[in-house]
């Protein structure tokens, strides 16, 4: 598994986004991940897994903390968070950050698959429809990530994981190319 994370503060530039960045930088309740040297101890928790589910996340996060981890890689579901263009529901994101904060865990947040309405051929494993070439506008991606950061940064969003396992184009980024995937990453960060 390849995990790429970036500090969200580097992914904004408008005055309103700078205000969000400033608010997140001053949040005293969020701890930085701890480890030995530059190694951070963390675990992957996927609430979409049938054996975990959102209802069991509190128990799982407590186990993560008891295991000595200071970070958790988890995420939302873009399809659930933006069921139709421009209409957002971040209630599950809020719940994840609240639970992680209660256990003193830093969240590495994965964006999840795009909604079917924005996926090539309605295949959520494919690139977004407006982000399938190295020069595409990626407008839907920009709008979603901006809304997510503006909403969740005050709750503790600091790190984003864009897509998991990009090397497997038969399972992830179906129909895309390495160049379009790199562009997608660039747009998000």
mmCIF file of C-alpha atoms in Angstrom, residues 7 26 73 76 105 119 129 134 150 163 173:
data_model
loop_
_atom_site.group_PDB
_atom_site.id
_atom_site.type_symbol
_atom_site.label_atom_id
_atom_site.label_comp_id
_atom_site.label_asym_id
_atom_site.label_seq_id
_atom_site.Cartn_x
_atom_site.Cartn_y
_atom_site.Cartn_z
ATOM 1 C CA UNK A 7 -0.209 19.214 4.948
ATOM 2 C CA UNK A 26 -3.885 27.844 15.971
ATOM 3 C CA UNK A 73 -5.483 6.787 8.584
ATOM 4 C CA UNK A 76 -14.736 9.739 4.345
ATOM 5 C CA UNK A 105 -5.290 10.806 17.549
ATOM 6 C CA UNK A 119 -16.952 9.209 -12.393
ATOM 7 C CA UNK A 129 -15.069 12.995 -15.518
ATOM 8 C CA UNK A 134 -3.065 15.620 -17.625
ATOM 9 C CA UNK A 150 -12.996 24.833 4.736
ATOM 10 C CA UNK A 163 -6.008 7.883 -3.539
ATOM 11 C CA UNK A 173 -7.918 5.018 -11.491
#
